[in-house]
Amino acid sequence: MKSIKTMLAIIVMLIGASTITADAQFKFGPKVGLTVNDMHFNKSIVDADNQTGWTAGVMAEFTVPVIGIGADLSAMYVRRNAKFLAEEGISKDNRDYIEIPLNIKYKFSLPIVSKVLVPYLGVGPSVSFLTSRKNIEGAIRNKSVDWAVNFGFGVQLFSHLDINARYGLGLTKAVRAIDDELGVGGIEGKNRYWTISAAYLF
């Protein structure tokens, strides 16, 4: 509940900022992409392979012209897959989330080409709410809420097509072992992931 209240407060502040910036440019549209997840464990006896997943949802963006500062807020359905190799064998963990990332971005104004291509950098928090099962094979438990900070870059083409790549650094524990059945007792893992996405903004 606290995480939901925090994200709602961020959304309210974002809307408030937009209402006092009369010249801000607003855009909204669908967004899809691919994810590459690498679970980072606190003990070296567990190895995790990079696993691909997918994401789909909607994105809203506002930008203040001239200074190039803006923000985007998304609501995404995300599939993050993981595969662990422990002492007792391989365990798979395919997790589904509703992710809400907020990115503060700076757009670079380039002479001549800005009407066609606008590159940008972005950074911001993200919160993900688990929608799939918590327990995996009776030994691994997924946490209900996962916080991360994203660092990314992208480009907007013809003022509508937004192509973005961002790296998510997990701040909270996404999974933890609940017994020694798989030889992973006392182990906790955090998400590390790349997301490559494309959005069409109206």
PDB file of C-alpha atoms in Angstrom:
ATOM      1  CA  MET A   1       0.000   0.000   0.000  1.00  0.00           C
ATOM      2  CA  LYS A   2       2.866   2.389   0.827  1.00  0.00           C
ATOM      3  CA  SER A   3       4.440   1.766  -2.595  1.00  0.00           C
ATOM      4  CA  ILE A   4       1.144   2.520  -4.339  1.00  0.00           C
ATOM      5  CA  LYS A   5       0.734   5.762  -2.379  1.00  0.00           C
ATOM      6  CA  THR A   6       4.280   6.804  -3.264  1.00  0.00           C
ATOM      7  CA  MET A   7       3.751   6.226  -6.982  1.00  0.00           C
ATOM      8  CA  LEU A   8       0.385   8.029  -6.888  1.00  0.00           C
ATOM      9  CA  ALA A   9       2.105  11.005  -5.248  1.00  0.00           C
ATOM     10  CA  ILE A  10       4.654  11.047  -8.084  1.00  0.00           C
ATOM     11  CA  ILE A  11       1.862  10.961 -10.666  1.00  0.00           C
ATOM     12  CA  VAL A  12       0.045  13.840  -8.923  1.00  0.00           C
ATOM     13  CA  MET A  13       3.231  15.914  -8.884  1.00  0.00           C
ATOM     14  CA  LEU A  14       3.772  15.160 -12.563  1.00  0.00           C
ATOM     15  CA  ILE A  15       0.232  16.244 -13.431  1.00  0.00           C
ATOM     16  CA  GLY A  16       0.615  19.332 -11.271  1.00  0.00           C
ATOM     17  CA  ALA A  17       3.808  20.307 -13.046  1.00  0.00           C
ATOM     18  CA  SER A  18       2.090  19.912 -16.388  1.00  0.00           C
ATOM     19  CA  THR A  19      -0.837  22.137 -15.450  1.00  0.00           C
ATOM     20  CA  ILE A  20       1.411  25.058 -14.509  1.00  0.00           C
ATOM     21  CA  THR A  21       3.452  24.711 -17.698  1.00  0.00           C
ATOM     22  CA  ALA A  22       1.053  26.048 -20.287  1.00  0.00           C
ATOM     23  CA  ASP A  23       3.444  25.630 -23.202  1.00  0.00           C
ATOM     24  CA  ALA A  24       4.258  21.986 -22.491  1.00  0.00           C
ATOM     25  CA  GLN A  25       3.819  19.532 -25.340  1.00  0.00           C
ATOM     26  CA  PHE A  26       1.713  16.467 -24.471  1.00  0.00           C
ATOM     27  CA  LYS A  27       1.765  13.124 -26.250  1.00  0.00           C
ATOM     28  CA  PHE A  28       0.224   9.723 -25.568  1.00  0.00           C
ATOM     29  CA  GLY A  29       0.320   6.332 -27.254  1.00  0.00           C
ATOM     30  CA  PRO A  30       0.985   2.567 -27.197  1.00  0.00           C
ATOM     31  CA  LYS A  31       4.367   1.122 -26.289  1.00  0.00           C
ATOM     32  CA  VAL A  32       5.894  -2.352 -26.854  1.00  0.00           C
ATOM     33  CA  GLY A  33       9.316  -3.850 -26.335  1.00  0.00           C
ATOM     34  CA  LEU A  34      11.686  -6.652 -25.349  1.00  0.00           C
ATOM     35  CA  THR A  35      13.424  -7.235 -22.015  1.00  0.00           C
ATOM     36  CA  VAL A  36      16.648  -9.045 -21.151  1.00  0.00           C
ATOM     37  CA  ASN A  37      16.742  -9.976 -17.466  1.00  0.00           C
ATOM     38  CA  ASP A  38      19.834 -10.944 -15.459  1.00  0.00           C
ATOM     39  CA  MET A  39      19.083 -11.897 -11.874  1.00  0.00           C
ATOM     40  CA  HIS A  40      21.853 -10.758  -9.503  1.00  0.00           C
ATOM     41  CA  PHE A  41      22.275 -13.034  -6.451  1.00  0.00           C
ATOM     42  CA  ASN A  42      23.988 -12.353  -3.146  1.00  0.00           C
ATOM     43  CA  LYS A  43      25.837 -15.701  -3.229  1.00  0.00           C
ATOM     44  CA  SER A  44      28.072 -17.027  -5.964  1.00  0.00           C
ATOM     45  CA  ILE A  45      26.835 -20.632  -5.712  1.00  0.00           C
ATOM     46  CA  VAL A  46      23.871 -19.671  -7.879  1.00  0.00           C
ATOM     47  CA  ASP A  47      24.375 -18.684 -11.511  1.00  0.00           C
ATOM     48  CA  ALA A  48      21.703 -16.984 -13.609  1.00  0.00           C
ATOM     49  CA  ASP A  49      21.552 -16.831 -17.395  1.00  0.00           C
ATOM     50  CA  ASN A  50      20.271 -13.826 -19.319  1.00  0.00           C
ATOM     51  CA  GLN A  51      16.659 -14.467 -20.302  1.00  0.00           C
ATOM     52  CA  THR A  52      14.489 -12.553 -22.767  1.00  0.00           C
ATOM     53  CA  GLY A  53      10.940 -11.395 -22.111  1.00  0.00           C
ATOM     54  CA  TRP A  54       8.513  -8.814 -23.446  1.00  0.00           C
ATOM     55  CA  THR A  55       6.548  -5.750 -22.411  1.00  0.00           C
ATOM     56  CA  ALA A  56       3.478  -3.876 -23.701  1.00  0.00           C
ATOM     57  CA  GLY A  57       1.401  -0.956 -22.490  1.00  0.00           C
ATOM     58  CA  VAL A  58       0.854   2.783 -22.845  1.00  0.00           C
ATOM     59  CA  MET A  59       3.043   5.846 -22.414  1.00  0.00           C
ATOM     60  CA  ALA A  60       2.357   9.540 -21.778  1.00  0.00           C
ATOM     61  CA  GLU A  61       4.951  12.274 -22.291  1.00  0.00           C
ATOM     62  CA  PHE A  62       5.170  15.999 -21.748  1.00  0.00           C
ATOM     63  CA  THR A  63       8.054  18.209 -22.802  1.00  0.00           C
ATOM     64  CA  VAL A  64       8.814  21.857 -22.169  1.00  0.00           C
ATOM     65  CA  PRO A  65       9.937  23.396 -25.491  1.00  0.00           C
ATOM     66  CA  VAL A  66      13.166  25.389 -25.814  1.00  0.00           C
ATOM     67  CA  ILE A  67      14.792  24.010 -22.646  1.00  0.00           C
ATOM     68  CA  GLY A  68      14.240  20.396 -23.733  1.00  0.00           C
ATOM     69  CA  ILE A  69      13.344  19.022 -20.293  1.00  0.00           C
ATOM     70  CA  GLY A  70      10.385  16.671 -19.940  1.00  0.00           C
ATOM     71  CA  ALA A  71       9.132  13.425 -18.482  1.00  0.00           C
ATOM     72  CA  ASP A  72       7.308  10.285 -19.524  1.00  0.00           C
ATOM     73  CA  LEU A  73       5.151   7.965 -17.468  1.00  0.00           C
ATOM     74  CA  SER A  74       4.207   4.454 -18.592  1.00  0.00           C
ATOM     75  CA  ALA A  75       1.947   1.637 -17.444  1.00  0.00           C
ATOM     76  CA  MET A  76       3.390  -1.621 -18.781  1.00  0.00           C
ATOM     77  CA  TYR A  77       2.671  -5.344 -18.557  1.00  0.00           C
ATOM     78  CA  VAL A  78       6.080  -7.013 -18.282  1.00  0.00           C
ATOM     79  CA  ARG A  79       7.241 -10.625 -18.522  1.00  0.00           C
ATOM     80  CA  ARG A  80      10.629 -11.126 -16.833  1.00  0.00           C
ATOM     81  CA  ASN A  81      12.074 -14.594 -17.233  1.00  0.00           C
ATOM     82  CA  ALA A  82      14.882 -16.059 -15.134  1.00  0.00           C
ATOM     83  CA  LYS A  83      16.743 -19.364 -15.015  1.00  0.00           C
ATOM     84  CA  PHE A  84      18.868 -20.352 -12.006  1.00  0.00           C
ATOM     85  CA  LEU A  85      21.604 -22.972 -11.881  1.00  0.00           C
ATOM     86  CA  ALA A  86      22.128 -24.112  -8.280  1.00  0.00           C
ATOM     87  CA  GLU A  87      23.706 -27.144  -6.619  1.00  0.00           C
ATOM     88  CA  GLU A  88      20.603 -29.268  -7.186  1.00  0.00           C
ATOM     89  CA  GLY A  89      19.884 -28.313 -10.786  1.00  0.00           C
ATOM     90  CA  ILE A  90      18.064 -25.729 -12.877  1.00  0.00           C
ATOM     91  CA  SER A  91      15.041 -23.736 -11.759  1.00  0.00           C
ATOM     92  CA  LYS A  92      12.962 -21.472 -14.021  1.00  0.00           C
ATOM     93  CA  ASP A  93      11.087 -18.432 -12.783  1.00  0.00           C
ATOM     94  CA  ASN A  94       8.840 -16.625 -15.277  1.00  0.00           C
ATOM     95  CA  ARG A  95       7.400 -13.555 -13.570  1.00  0.00           C
ATOM     96  CA  ASP A  96       4.669 -11.166 -14.732  1.00  0.00           C
ATOM     97  CA  TYR A  97       4.480  -7.588 -13.484  1.00  0.00           C
ATOM     98  CA  ILE A  98       2.586  -4.358 -13.930  1.00  0.00           C
ATOM     99  CA  GLU A  99       5.450  -1.859 -14.149  1.00  0.00           C
ATOM    100  CA  ILE A 100       5.115   1.921 -13.765  1.00  0.00           C
ATOM    101  CA  PRO A 101       8.338   3.683 -14.799  1.00  0.00           C
ATOM    102  CA  LEU A 102       8.754   7.447 -14.559  1.00  0.00           C
ATOM    103  CA  ASN A 103      11.597   8.958 -16.572  1.00  0.00           C
ATOM    104  CA  ILE A 104      12.883  12.508 -16.416  1.00  0.00           C
ATOM    105  CA  LYS A 105      14.458  13.221 -19.793  1.00  0.00           C
ATOM    106  CA  TYR A 106      16.563  15.837 -21.493  1.00  0.00           C
ATOM    107  CA  LYS A 107      16.195  16.262 -25.246  1.00  0.00           C
ATOM    108  CA  PHE A 108      19.059  17.597 -27.340  1.00  0.00           C
ATOM    109  CA  SER A 109      18.153  20.261 -29.861  1.00  0.00           C
ATOM    110  CA  LEU A 110      20.244  19.712 -32.989  1.00  0.00           C
ATOM    111  CA  PRO A 111      20.296  22.276 -35.778  1.00  0.00           C
ATOM    112  CA  ILE A 112      18.554  21.273 -39.007  1.00  0.00           C
ATOM    113  CA  VAL A 113      17.800  17.658 -38.020  1.00  0.00           C
ATOM    114  CA  SER A 114      15.582  18.345 -34.956  1.00  0.00           C
ATOM    115  CA  LYS A 115      12.391  18.094 -37.019  1.00  0.00           C
ATOM    116  CA  VAL A 116      13.370  14.566 -37.993  1.00  0.00           C
ATOM    117  CA  LEU A 117      15.542  13.220 -35.163  1.00  0.00           C
ATOM    118  CA  VAL A 118      15.774  14.245 -31.492  1.00  0.00           C
ATOM    119  CA  PRO A 119      18.072  12.230 -29.188  1.00  0.00           C
ATOM    120  CA  TYR A 120      17.586  12.256 -25.422  1.00  0.00           C
ATOM    121  CA  LEU A 121      18.843  10.908 -22.093  1.00  0.00           C
ATOM    122  CA  GLY A 122      16.587   9.752 -19.268  1.00  0.00           C
ATOM    123  CA  VAL A 123      16.673   8.630 -15.650  1.00  0.00           C
ATOM    124  CA  GLY A 124      14.016   7.850 -13.078  1.00  0.00           C
ATOM    125  CA  PRO A 125      12.372   5.404 -10.668  1.00  0.00           C
ATOM    126  CA  SER A 126      10.255   2.377 -11.501  1.00  0.00           C
ATOM    127  CA  VAL A 127       7.919   0.244  -9.396  1.00  0.00           C
ATOM    128  CA  SER A 128       6.678  -3.193 -10.475  1.00  0.00           C
ATOM    129  CA  PHE A 129       3.746  -5.098  -8.955  1.00  0.00           C
ATOM    130  CA  LEU A 130       3.831  -8.890  -9.244  1.00  0.00           C
ATOM    131  CA  THR A 131       0.792 -10.425 -10.965  1.00  0.00           C
ATOM    132  CA  SER A 132       2.033 -14.032 -11.316  1.00  0.00           C
ATOM    133  CA  ARG A 133       2.446 -16.694  -8.625  1.00  0.00           C
ATOM    134  CA  LYS A 134       4.742 -16.071  -5.679  1.00  0.00           C
ATOM    135  CA  ASN A 135       6.117 -19.536  -4.955  1.00  0.00           C
ATOM    136  CA  ILE A 136       8.308 -21.354  -7.485  1.00  0.00           C
ATOM    137  CA  GLU A 137       8.845 -25.121  -7.004  1.00  0.00           C
ATOM    138  CA  GLY A 138       8.330 -24.741  -3.246  1.00  0.00           C
ATOM    139  CA  ALA A 139      11.785 -23.207  -2.779  1.00  0.00           C
ATOM    140  CA  ILE A 140      11.791 -19.721  -4.324  1.00  0.00           C
ATOM    141  CA  ARG A 141       9.431 -16.869  -3.435  1.00  0.00           C
ATOM    142  CA  ASN A 142       8.930 -13.777  -5.591  1.00  0.00           C
ATOM    143  CA  LYS A 143       8.362 -10.478  -3.815  1.00  0.00           C
ATOM    144  CA  SER A 144       5.102  -8.621  -4.512  1.00  0.00           C
ATOM    145  CA  VAL A 145       6.710  -5.218  -5.176  1.00  0.00           C
ATOM    146  CA  ASP A 146      10.003  -4.475  -6.879  1.00  0.00           C
ATOM    147  CA  TRP A 147      11.626  -1.021  -6.981  1.00  0.00           C
ATOM    148  CA  ALA A 148      14.329  -0.032  -9.467  1.00  0.00           C
ATOM    149  CA  VAL A 149      16.043   3.001 -10.966  1.00  0.00           C
ATOM    150  CA  ASN A 150      16.337   3.271 -14.755  1.00  0.00           C
ATOM    151  CA  PHE A 151      19.081   4.859 -16.853  1.00  0.00           C
ATOM    152  CA  GLY A 152      18.404   5.186 -20.549  1.00  0.00           C
ATOM    153  CA  PHE A 153      18.791   6.898 -23.860  1.00  0.00           C
ATOM    154  CA  GLY A 154      16.641   7.135 -26.938  1.00  0.00           C
ATOM    155  CA  VAL A 155      15.600   9.020 -30.004  1.00  0.00           C
ATOM    156  CA  GLN A 156      12.339  10.443 -31.299  1.00  0.00           C
ATOM    157  CA  LEU A 157      11.741  10.288 -35.033  1.00  0.00           C
ATOM    158  CA  PHE A 158       9.382  12.674 -36.844  1.00  0.00           C
ATOM    159  CA  SER A 159       7.994  13.788 -33.432  1.00  0.00           C
ATOM    160  CA  HIS A 160       5.958  10.571 -33.058  1.00  0.00           C
ATOM    161  CA  LEU A 161       8.103   7.409 -32.991  1.00  0.00           C
ATOM    162  CA  ASP A 162      10.011   7.024 -29.722  1.00  0.00           C
ATOM    163  CA  ILE A 163      12.744   4.343 -29.619  1.00  0.00           C
ATOM    164  CA  ASN A 164      14.352   3.783 -26.238  1.00  0.00           C
ATOM    165  CA  ALA A 165      16.870   1.567 -24.460  1.00  0.00           C
ATOM    166  CA  ARG A 166      17.174   1.623 -20.687  1.00  0.00           C
ATOM    167  CA  TYR A 167      18.986  -0.305 -17.980  1.00  0.00           C
ATOM    168  CA  GLY A 168      17.076  -1.138 -14.798  1.00  0.00           C
ATOM    169  CA  LEU A 169      19.025  -1.443 -11.559  1.00  0.00           C
ATOM    170  CA  GLY A 170      16.966  -3.307  -8.964  1.00  0.00           C
ATOM    171  CA  LEU A 171      16.951  -1.641  -5.542  1.00  0.00           C
ATOM    172  CA  THR A 172      14.896  -4.204  -3.624  1.00  0.00           C
ATOM    173  CA  LYS A 173      15.022  -8.002  -3.409  1.00  0.00           C
ATOM    174  CA  ALA A 174      12.909  -9.535  -6.170  1.00  0.00           C
ATOM    175  CA  VAL A 175      13.281 -13.202  -5.119  1.00  0.00           C
ATOM    176  CA  ARG A 176      14.434 -15.113  -2.068  1.00  0.00           C
ATOM    177  CA  ALA A 177      14.909 -18.757  -1.112  1.00  0.00           C
ATOM    178  CA  ILE A 178      12.480 -20.146   1.453  1.00  0.00           C
ATOM    179  CA  ASP A 179      14.170 -23.534   2.027  1.00  0.00           C
ATOM    180  CA  ASP A 180      17.172 -25.640   0.965  1.00  0.00           C
ATOM    181  CA  GLU A 181      15.338 -27.912  -1.474  1.00  0.00           C
ATOM    182  CA  LEU A 182      17.252 -26.527  -4.450  1.00  0.00           C
ATOM    183  CA  GLY A 183      20.469 -25.884  -2.564  1.00  0.00           C
ATOM    184  CA  VAL A 184      19.826 -22.142  -2.487  1.00  0.00           C
ATOM    185  CA  GLY A 185      19.038 -21.508   1.181  1.00  0.00           C
ATOM    186  CA  GLY A 186      19.670 -17.951   2.344  1.00  0.00           C
ATOM    187  CA  ILE A 187      19.966 -16.636  -1.209  1.00  0.00           C
ATOM    188  CA  GLU A 188      18.297 -13.456  -2.397  1.00  0.00           C
ATOM    189  CA  GLY A 189      18.226 -11.952  -5.861  1.00  0.00           C
ATOM    190  CA  LYS A 190      17.716  -8.506  -7.401  1.00  0.00           C
ATOM    191  CA  ASN A 191      16.615  -7.724 -10.926  1.00  0.00           C
ATOM    192  CA  ARG A 192      19.064  -6.320 -13.453  1.00  0.00           C
ATOM    193  CA  TYR A 193      17.529  -5.818 -16.878  1.00  0.00           C
ATOM    194  CA  TRP A 194      17.681  -4.100 -20.241  1.00  0.00           C
ATOM    195  CA  THR A 195      14.484  -2.931 -21.912  1.00  0.00           C
ATOM    196  CA  ILE A 196      14.361  -1.955 -25.575  1.00  0.00           C
ATOM    197  CA  SER A 197      11.042  -0.397 -26.528  1.00  0.00           C
ATOM    198  CA  ALA A 198       9.218   1.577 -29.192  1.00  0.00           C
ATOM    199  CA  ALA A 199       6.227   3.869 -28.682  1.00  0.00           C
ATOM    200  CA  TYR A 200       4.041   5.754 -31.147  1.00  0.00           C
ATOM    201  CA  LEU A 201       2.930   9.033 -29.617  1.00  0.00           C
ATOM    202  CA  PHE A 202      -0.047  11.039 -30.846  1.00  0.00           C
TER     203      PHE A 202
END
